[in-house]
Short mmCIF file of C-alpha atoms in Angstrom, two decimals:
data_model
loop_
_atom_site.label_atom_id
_atom_site.label_comp_id
_atom_site.label_asym_id
_atom_site.label_seq_id
_atom_site.Cartn_x
_atom_site.Cartn_y
_atom_site.Cartn_z
CA MET A 6 116.56 39.15 114.08
CA ILE A 7 113.35 38.81 112.11
CA GLY A 8 113.23 40.26 108.62
CA VAL A 9 109.85 41.63 107.60
CA ILE A 10 109.58 41.73 103.81
CA ASP A 11 108.57 45.16 102.53
CA HIS A 12 107.07 44.79 99.08
CA GLY A 13 105.61 48.27 98.98
CA ALA A 14 101.98 47.47 99.61
CA GLY A 15 102.10 45.07 102.55
CA ASN A 16 101.04 46.40 105.89
CA LEU A 17 104.51 46.42 107.35
CA ALA A 18 103.65 48.80 110.19
CA SER A 19 101.16 46.59 111.98
CA VAL A 20 103.44 43.53 111.89
CA GLY A 21 106.30 45.70 113.14
CA HIS A 22 104.23 47.11 116.00
CA ALA A 23 103.20 43.60 117.06
CA LEU A 24 106.84 42.45 117.08
CA ASP A 25 107.82 45.59 119.05
CA HIS A 26 105.06 44.84 121.54
CA LEU A 27 106.47 41.32 121.97
CA GLY A 28 109.97 42.72 122.46
CA LEU A 29 111.26 41.00 119.32
CA GLU A 30 114.01 42.45 117.16
CA TRP A 31 113.08 42.99 113.53
CA ARG A 32 114.06 44.94 110.47
CA ALA A 33 112.28 45.83 107.24
CA VAL A 34 113.75 44.02 104.24
CA ARG A 35 113.63 45.86 100.91
CA HIS A 36 116.84 44.61 99.28
CA PRO A 37 118.45 41.17 99.05
CA ARG A 38 121.52 42.18 101.07
CA GLN A 39 119.30 43.01 104.06
CA LEU A 40 118.50 39.32 104.38
CA ALA A 41 122.10 38.53 105.35
CA THR A 42 121.60 39.46 109.01
CA VAL A 43 118.17 37.89 109.30
CA ASP A 44 117.36 34.64 111.11
CA ALA A 45 113.73 34.36 110.09
CA ILE A 46 111.37 35.95 107.58
CA ILE A 47 107.87 37.25 108.07
CA PHE A 48 106.16 38.00 104.77
CA PRO A 49 103.16 40.19 105.64
CA GLY A 50 99.76 40.15 104.16
CA VAL A 51 98.11 43.08 102.50
CA GLY A 52 98.34 43.59 98.75
CA ALA A 53 97.66 42.01 95.41
CA ALA A 54 99.66 38.99 94.22
CA GLY A 55 100.76 40.39 90.85
CA ALA A 56 101.95 43.73 92.26
CA ALA A 57 103.87 42.02 95.07
CA MET A 58 105.58 39.53 92.70
CA SER A 59 106.68 42.19 90.24
CA ARG A 60 108.11 44.22 93.09
CA LEU A 61 109.98 41.16 94.40
CA ARG A 62 111.44 40.61 90.92
CA GLN A 63 112.46 44.24 90.47
CA THR A 64 114.32 44.32 93.77
CA GLY A 65 115.93 40.90 93.39
CA LEU A 66 114.13 39.76 96.52
CA GLU A 67 112.48 36.86 94.69
CA GLN A 68 115.77 34.97 94.29
CA ALA A 69 117.01 36.08 97.70
CA VAL A 70 113.89 34.80 99.48
CA LEU A 71 114.13 31.48 97.60
CA ALA A 72 117.77 31.13 98.66
CA PHE A 73 116.81 31.98 102.25
CA LEU A 74 114.17 29.25 102.23
CA LYS A 75 116.69 26.69 100.92
CA SER A 76 118.88 27.48 103.94
CA GLY A 77 116.19 26.01 106.19
CA ARG A 78 115.58 29.14 108.27
CA PRO A 79 112.00 29.81 109.43
CA TYR A 80 109.51 31.64 107.23
CA LEU A 81 106.05 32.83 108.19
CA GLY A 82 103.78 33.90 105.39
CA ILE A 83 100.74 35.93 106.40
CA CYS A 84 97.79 35.95 103.96
CA LEU A 85 99.49 37.05 100.71
CA GLY A 86 102.81 35.81 102.14
CA LEU A 87 101.27 32.35 102.45
CA GLN A 88 99.71 32.48 99.00
CA LEU A 89 102.92 33.51 97.25
CA LEU A 90 104.59 30.27 98.35
CA PHE A 91 102.47 28.39 95.83
CA GLN A 92 102.81 28.12 92.05
CA ALA A 93 100.34 30.61 90.69
CA SER A 94 97.49 32.82 91.77
CA ALA A 95 94.16 33.12 90.00
CA GLU A 96 94.14 36.70 91.31
CA ASP A 97 95.51 38.54 88.23
CA ASP A 98 96.88 35.18 86.88
CA SER A 99 100.19 35.85 88.54
CA PRO A 100 102.97 33.26 88.77
CA CYS A 101 104.24 32.99 92.37
CA LEU A 102 107.34 31.68 94.17
CA SER A 103 106.54 27.99 93.51
CA VAL A 104 108.06 26.79 96.77
CA LEU A 105 105.02 24.60 97.38
CA GLU A 106 102.88 22.74 94.88
CA GLY A 107 99.38 24.01 94.43
CA ARG A 108 97.47 27.08 93.35
CA VAL A 109 95.81 30.12 94.82
CA VAL A 110 92.13 30.19 93.93
CA ARG A 111 89.14 32.38 94.64
CA LEU A 112 87.32 30.86 97.62
CA PRO A 113 84.56 28.73 96.07
CA THR A 114 81.72 29.93 98.28
CA ALA A 115 78.19 31.25 97.99
CA ALA A 116 78.96 33.54 100.94
CA LYS A 117 80.13 37.14 100.54
CA LEU A 118 83.69 37.92 99.47
CA PRO A 119 86.04 39.26 100.60
CA HIS A 120 85.82 37.06 103.67
CA VAL A 121 86.25 39.79 106.27
CA GLY A 122 86.17 39.43 110.02
CA TRP A 123 86.80 37.05 112.90
CA ASN A 124 86.44 33.38 112.13
CA THR A 125 87.46 30.23 113.96
CA VAL A 126 90.21 27.76 113.08
CA GLU A 127 89.85 24.00 113.28
CA LEU A 128 93.14 22.18 113.83
CA LEU A 129 93.66 19.17 111.56
CA ARG A 130 96.89 17.94 113.15
CA PRO A 131 99.52 19.12 115.62
CA CYS A 132 100.51 22.61 114.59
CA SER A 133 103.49 24.41 116.18
CA LEU A 134 101.96 27.88 115.97
CA LEU A 135 98.35 26.97 116.74
CA ASP A 136 98.29 24.13 119.28
CA GLY A 137 95.73 25.00 121.95
CA PHE A 138 93.89 27.38 119.61
CA ASP A 139 91.41 24.88 118.19
CA GLY A 140 88.15 26.82 117.92
CA ALA A 141 89.79 30.19 118.57
CA ALA A 142 88.89 33.20 116.41
CA PHE A 143 91.37 35.09 114.25
CA TYR A 144 90.94 38.04 111.90
CA PHE A 145 90.68 37.27 108.18
CA THR A 146 90.44 39.56 105.19
CA HIS A 147 90.86 37.94 101.77
CA SER A 148 89.04 36.51 98.76
CA TYR A 149 91.68 34.01 97.66
CA VAL A 150 92.80 30.84 99.40
CA VAL A 151 95.55 28.28 98.89
CA ASP A 152 94.75 24.92 97.36
CA PRO A 153 97.82 22.77 98.14
CA ALA A 154 98.55 19.76 95.91
CA SER A 155 99.25 17.70 99.04
CA PRO A 156 96.38 18.00 101.54
CA GLU A 157 98.63 17.00 104.47
CA LEU A 158 100.36 20.39 104.19
CA ALA A 159 97.32 21.94 105.88
CA CYS A 160 97.33 22.05 109.67
CA ALA A 161 94.17 24.11 110.17
CA ARG A 162 91.06 24.91 108.22
CA THR A 163 88.29 27.47 108.46
CA SER A 164 84.87 27.63 106.89
CA HIS A 165 83.17 30.51 105.09
CA GLY A 166 80.40 28.86 103.16
CA ALA A 167 83.08 26.38 102.11
CA PRO A 168 86.09 25.02 104.03
CA PHE A 169 89.55 26.34 103.14
CA VAL A 170 93.11 25.93 104.40
CA SER A 171 93.78 28.54 107.08
CA ALA A 172 97.25 27.39 108.19
CA ILE A 173 100.06 25.28 106.76
CA GLU A 174 103.26 23.93 108.25
CA GLN A 175 106.12 22.06 106.60
CA GLY A 176 109.39 22.00 108.51
CA PRO A 177 110.45 25.64 109.03
CA LEU A 178 107.82 26.86 106.61
CA PHE A 179 104.68 28.35 108.17
CA GLY A 180 101.75 30.12 106.64
CA VAL A 181 98.50 31.52 107.98
CA GLN A 182 95.61 32.90 105.97
CA PHE A 183 94.50 35.09 108.89
CA HIS A 184 96.31 38.13 110.28
CA PRO A 185 98.00 37.32 113.62
CA GLU A 186 99.10 40.95 113.93
CA ARG A 187 95.41 41.99 113.88
CA SER A 188 93.99 39.11 115.94
CA GLY A 189 94.39 40.44 119.47
CA GLU A 190 96.11 38.36 122.15
CA ALA A 191 95.74 35.04 120.32
CA GLY A 192 97.45 36.51 117.28
CA LEU A 193 100.32 37.92 119.33
CA GLN A 194 100.88 34.45 120.79
CA VAL A 195 101.10 32.98 117.29
CA LEU A 196 103.82 35.50 116.41
CA ALA A 197 105.66 34.78 119.67
CA ARG A 198 105.60 31.06 118.88
CA PHE A 199 107.00 31.72 115.42
CA ALA A 200 109.84 33.70 116.98
CA ARG A 201 110.66 30.70 119.17
CA GLN A 202 111.12 28.62 115.99
CA MET A 203 114.04 30.91 115.27
CA ALA A 204 115.77 30.01 118.51
CA ALA A 205 115.04 26.30 118.15
CA MET B 23 81.69 30.48 111.36
CA LEU B 24 82.27 34.11 110.52
CA SER B 25 81.22 36.40 113.36
CA LYS B 26 79.15 39.55 112.96
CA ARG B 27 81.43 42.46 113.80
CA ILE B 28 80.90 45.20 116.35
CA ILE B 29 82.80 48.31 115.35
CA PRO B 30 82.97 51.36 117.60
CA CYS B 31 83.43 54.44 115.45
CA LEU B 32 85.61 57.27 116.58
CA ASP B 33 84.72 60.39 114.64
CA VAL B 34 87.74 62.63 114.92
CA ALA B 35 88.17 66.32 114.30
CA GLY B 36 91.36 68.14 115.15
CA GLY B 37 92.77 64.95 116.68
CA ARG B 38 89.91 64.59 119.20
CA VAL B 39 86.99 62.19 119.15
CA VAL B 40 83.62 63.79 118.50
CA LYS B 41 80.22 62.43 117.67
CA GLY B 42 78.19 64.30 115.12
CA HIS B 43 74.49 64.57 115.71
CA HIS B 44 73.04 64.68 112.21
CA PHE B 45 76.62 65.54 111.23
CA LEU B 46 76.37 69.08 112.58
CA SER B 47 76.71 69.60 116.31
CA LEU B 48 80.05 68.29 117.46
CA LYS B 49 80.54 67.34 121.08
CA ASP B 50 84.03 66.56 122.30
CA GLN B 51 84.45 63.02 123.59
CA GLY B 52 88.11 62.34 124.20
CA ASP B 53 91.52 61.16 123.15
CA PRO B 54 91.46 58.75 120.17
CA VAL B 55 94.41 56.61 121.27
CA THR B 56 93.10 56.10 124.81
CA LEU B 57 89.62 55.30 123.54
CA ALA B 58 90.94 52.94 120.87
CA ALA B 59 92.98 50.92 123.35
CA ARG B 60 90.04 50.77 125.74
CA TYR B 61 87.71 49.46 123.05
CA ALA B 62 90.24 46.89 121.86
CA ARG B 63 90.52 45.52 125.41
CA ALA B 64 86.75 45.53 125.81
CA GLY B 65 86.23 43.20 122.86
CA ALA B 66 85.60 45.50 119.89
CA ASP B 67 86.18 43.53 116.70
CA GLU B 68 87.47 46.49 114.74
CA LEU B 69 87.60 50.26 114.95
CA VAL B 70 86.83 52.98 112.46
CA PHE B 71 88.32 56.47 112.61
CA LEU B 72 86.58 59.07 110.51
CA ASP B 73 88.12 62.49 110.21
CA ILE B 74 84.71 64.08 109.74
CA THR B 75 85.89 67.57 108.98
CA ALA B 76 88.58 66.46 106.55
CA THR B 77 86.82 66.79 103.21
CA PRO B 78 85.06 70.15 103.56
CA GLU B 79 88.09 71.86 105.03
CA ALA B 80 90.53 70.07 102.77
CA ARG B 81 92.25 68.66 105.82
CA ARG B 82 94.30 65.52 105.53
CA THR B 83 93.67 62.72 107.98
CA LEU B 84 96.09 62.86 110.84
CA ILE B 85 98.84 60.44 109.96
CA THR B 86 100.47 60.94 113.35
CA MET B 87 97.32 59.85 115.15
CA VAL B 88 97.04 56.79 112.93
CA GLY B 89 100.61 55.84 113.76
CA LYS B 90 99.97 56.16 117.50
CA VAL B 91 96.79 54.12 117.30
CA ALA B 92 98.54 51.39 115.29
CA LYS B 93 101.08 50.99 118.09
CA GLU B 94 98.37 50.46 120.70
CA LEU B 95 95.98 48.31 118.70
CA PHE B 96 96.21 44.69 117.65
CA ILE B 97 92.80 44.59 116.05
CA PRO B 98 92.01 45.99 112.60
CA PHE B 99 91.14 49.61 112.05
CA THR B 100 89.90 51.69 109.16
CA VAL B 101 90.65 55.35 108.58
CA GLY B 102 88.59 57.68 106.45
CA GLY B 103 87.98 61.33 105.82
CA GLY B 104 89.56 63.34 103.05
CA VAL B 105 91.10 60.36 101.27
CA ALA B 106 91.49 61.81 97.79
CA SER B 107 94.30 59.96 96.04
CA GLU B 108 96.27 56.74 95.78
CA ALA B 109 99.06 58.52 97.66
CA ASP B 110 96.64 59.23 100.55
CA VAL B 111 95.70 55.54 100.65
CA ARG B 112 99.35 54.49 100.68
CA ARG B 113 100.26 56.97 103.44
CA LEU B 114 97.45 55.75 105.71
CA LEU B 115 98.23 52.07 105.14
CA ARG B 116 101.91 52.62 105.80
CA ALA B 117 101.12 54.55 108.98
CA GLY B 118 99.38 51.39 110.20
CA ALA B 119 95.77 51.55 109.04
CA ASP B 120 94.39 48.25 107.79
CA LYS B 121 91.80 49.78 105.51
CA VAL B 122 90.94 53.17 104.16
CA SER B 123 87.49 54.52 103.63
CA ILE B 124 86.89 56.58 100.51
CA GLN B 125 83.74 58.63 100.12
CA THR B 126 83.71 61.90 98.16
CA ALA B 127 86.70 61.00 95.97
CA ALA B 128 84.99 57.76 94.91
CA VAL B 129 82.26 59.91 93.35
CA SER B 130 84.47 62.64 91.86
CA THR B 131 87.21 60.21 90.75
CA PRO B 132 85.69 56.72 90.52
CA GLN B 133 88.92 55.32 89.04
CA LEU B 134 90.56 55.79 92.43
CA VAL B 135 88.69 52.69 93.64
CA PRO B 136 90.07 50.21 91.05
CA ARG B 137 93.52 51.82 91.23
CA ALA B 138 93.69 51.45 95.01
CA ALA B 139 92.33 47.90 94.81
CA ALA B 140 94.95 46.91 92.23
CA ALA B 141 97.79 48.45 94.21
CA PHE B 142 96.85 47.40 97.74
CA GLY B 143 94.14 44.75 97.37
CA SER B 144 90.36 45.12 97.52
CA GLN B 145 90.34 44.10 101.17
CA CYS B 146 91.69 47.48 102.25
CA VAL B 147 89.38 49.59 100.11
CA VAL B 148 86.21 50.58 101.94
CA VAL B 149 83.77 52.87 100.16
CA ALA B 150 81.67 55.01 102.48
CA ILE B 151 78.13 55.70 101.36
CA ASP B 152 75.98 58.32 103.08
CA ALA B 153 72.35 57.96 102.09
CA LEU B 154 69.28 60.13 102.67
CA ARG B 155 65.82 58.64 102.39
CA HIS B 156 63.48 59.95 99.69
CA GLN B 157 59.92 58.95 98.92
CA GLN B 158 61.36 56.23 96.75
CA GLY B 159 64.78 54.92 97.60
CA TRP B 160 67.81 56.75 98.98
CA GLU B 161 70.02 59.46 97.57
CA LEU B 162 73.81 59.36 97.77
CA PHE B 163 75.46 62.25 99.57
CA THR B 164 79.13 63.21 99.73
CA HIS B 165 81.29 65.57 101.81
CA GLY B 166 80.31 63.91 105.09
CA GLY B 167 76.60 64.02 104.26
CA ARG B 168 76.48 67.66 103.16
CA VAL B 169 76.35 67.49 99.37
CA ALA B 170 73.62 65.79 97.34
CA THR B 171 74.72 63.88 94.25
CA GLY B 172 71.42 62.97 92.60
CA LEU B 173 72.66 59.36 92.50
CA ASP B 174 70.73 56.40 93.87
CA ALA B 175 72.59 55.01 96.88
CA VAL B 176 71.83 51.35 96.15
CA GLU B 177 72.91 51.66 92.51
CA TRP B 178 76.05 53.44 93.64
CA ALA B 179 76.81 50.56 96.04
CA GLN B 180 76.60 48.12 93.14
CA ARG B 181 78.77 50.35 90.99
CA VAL B 182 81.60 50.60 93.52
CA GLU B 183 81.42 46.85 94.11
CA GLN B 184 82.11 46.46 90.37
CA LEU B 185 84.94 48.98 90.66
CA GLY B 186 86.68 46.84 93.28
CA ALA B 187 85.56 48.03 96.72
CA GLY B 188 86.15 45.38 99.38
CA GLU B 189 83.54 46.64 101.84
CA LEU B 190 80.89 49.28 102.14
CA LEU B 191 80.40 51.58 105.10
CA LEU B 192 76.76 52.54 104.80
CA THR B 193 75.45 55.46 106.86
CA SER B 194 71.85 56.53 107.03
CA ILE B 195 71.84 60.31 107.31
CA ASP B 196 68.27 60.14 108.65
CA ALA B 197 69.15 57.73 111.43
CA ASP B 198 72.58 59.08 112.33
CA GLY B 199 72.57 60.62 115.79
CA SER B 200 68.92 59.68 116.38
CA LYS B 201 69.65 56.68 118.65
CA ALA B 202 66.37 55.29 117.31
CA GLY B 203 67.85 52.33 115.45
CA TYR B 204 69.50 51.73 112.10
CA ASP B 205 67.64 52.30 108.84
CA LEU B 206 66.87 48.62 108.36
CA GLU B 207 65.32 49.00 104.92
CA LEU B 208 68.31 50.87 103.56
CA THR B 209 70.73 48.40 105.11
CA ARG B 210 68.84 45.42 103.72
CA ALA B 211 68.51 46.98 100.25
CA VAL B 212 72.25 47.50 100.03
CA ALA B 213 73.36 44.31 101.84
CA ASP B 214 71.14 42.16 99.61
CA GLY B 215 72.09 44.15 96.52
CA VAL B 216 75.85 43.53 96.66
CA ARG B 217 78.17 40.54 97.21
CA ILE B 218 80.64 42.36 99.45
CA PRO B 219 80.35 42.95 103.21
CA VAL B 220 78.28 45.88 104.42
CA ILE B 221 78.97 47.79 107.63
CA ALA B 222 75.75 49.46 108.79
CA SER B 223 76.05 52.83 110.47
CA GLY B 224 73.85 55.47 112.04
CA GLY B 225 71.18 55.19 114.69
CA ALA B 226 72.41 52.66 117.26
CA GLY B 227 70.96 53.53 120.65
CA ARG B 228 70.32 50.18 122.30
CA PRO B 229 71.72 46.63 121.95
CA GLU B 230 68.43 45.62 120.32
CA ASP B 231 69.22 47.98 117.45
CA LEU B 232 72.32 45.95 116.65
CA VAL B 233 70.35 42.70 116.86
CA GLU B 234 67.89 44.09 114.32
CA VAL B 235 70.48 45.39 111.90
CA PHE B 236 72.00 41.90 111.70
CA VAL B 237 68.76 39.88 111.73
CA SER B 238 66.50 42.13 109.61
CA GLY B 239 69.04 44.45 108.01
CA HIS B 240 71.36 41.62 106.86
CA ALA B 241 74.41 43.69 107.78
CA ASP B 242 77.79 42.00 108.11
CA ALA B 243 79.05 44.47 110.70
CA ALA B 244 77.55 47.24 112.79
CA LEU B 245 79.17 50.57 113.48
CA ALA B 246 78.19 52.42 116.62
CA ALA B 247 79.48 55.48 118.42
CA SER B 248 77.50 57.20 121.13
CA ILE B 249 76.03 53.92 122.47
CA PHE B 250 79.60 53.09 123.53
CA HIS B 251 81.14 56.53 124.00
CA SER B 252 78.45 57.53 126.48
CA GLY B 253 79.31 54.52 128.63
CA ARG B 254 75.65 53.52 128.56
CA TRP B 255 76.49 50.09 127.14
CA THR B 256 79.71 48.10 126.95
CA VAL B 257 80.81 46.03 123.97
CA ARG B 258 80.41 42.96 126.16
CA GLU B 259 76.79 43.78 127.00
CA VAL B 260 75.96 44.36 123.35
CA LYS B 261 77.59 41.06 122.39
CA GLU B 262 75.66 39.26 125.12
CA HIS B 263 72.43 40.60 123.66
CA LEU B 264 73.48 39.47 120.20
CA GLN B 265 74.46 36.02 121.40
CA ALA B 266 71.15 35.60 123.21
CA ALA B 267 69.40 36.53 119.96
CA GLY B 268 71.32 33.83 118.09
CA VAL B 269 73.74 36.17 116.29
CA ALA B 270 77.28 34.76 115.99
CA VAL B 271 79.79 37.05 117.68
CA ARG B 272 83.40 36.75 118.77
CA PRO B 273 83.48 36.25 122.55
CA CYS B 274 85.00 39.13 124.51
CA PRO B 275 88.45 38.46 125.96
#
């Protein structure tokens, strides 16, 4: 059972539809106790960092998600769900979950922001969710990117005027800056691969 | 490299797809869900649904239709038409829309734009701008192109960028339905005047029109309706034209 974190603003529906399409069992998670029956977390993308963090605090989900991560079960952060793993976001100066060292910064580019549309990923190392997708296009929509303290955390990068980290992997912890649930067949495969991490 | 986006637009009224010619004569075109799924398979990069009768008749965008489309589609889609409040934005996003397009309410209640951006993120806030050419510049219209505002369309684009819009959906009222090409000057004036992506709309009749709106109009995405709905051109054919002209596009599946 995959738990999809519902922090009020995230686009829960599209992630849920993609999981339904793949025949995967999932439930929306709004309260800490709902994590008890969950084998993996997907933290979906849309929303602002500050609003999402205050909602997580209000509901007690912040501590529950941190405890879940300590248990070693798989976590996939999509866009905002990736960014919240880090220490703080320059978007509304919000402190985040601080699971990983590094910051969330506005993409330092001369190109237009938000970075909206289909862009390609370049794999930097073997990457459980993305192997075989070097050069494939995924759908992005964001202005902020993660800047990990340890560069080896990154497993893929993308360029929009400047290169940025588009996927990370560390043990059971996965994060993608793009939206697999909005990236057609390639995106659905990424979600299916994440689900297999749960069984592994 | 970021691809230029091809976005079929499904104008909907009463749950059916229509295409407005100069926004007035509506000709029925088909079922939104069927069309959406077909376009997604054909290689459309995104879709836009505009409930074109929503604002004048105070009709709310059909949440049910959005929910059905979201189940069929694994590419992004935007919904607009009659979006008047933060609650409307939330309802559409929760039904499965990726972005909402705000037009009339952005003019009557400009604070809706920053409020929606703060609550849901700028990336899902699209401001729709309908512009009519004057001797000098372009005038902003609301209510689906029916009501003049006296505002300059390019200045308005810059204003809503400051307010937190994530994208602009720019329609030339002159070009819409003409199939004679986009208003390249308008598109370029807005695209060069803001730092957020601009979706050009109105006037696509041939693949060459889309080439021009990217190359000369500096658009980030191109919206088109009848060119695709009529079956005259496929998304693949349009993308082949773009590729041959050196425009970066996402390959069709």
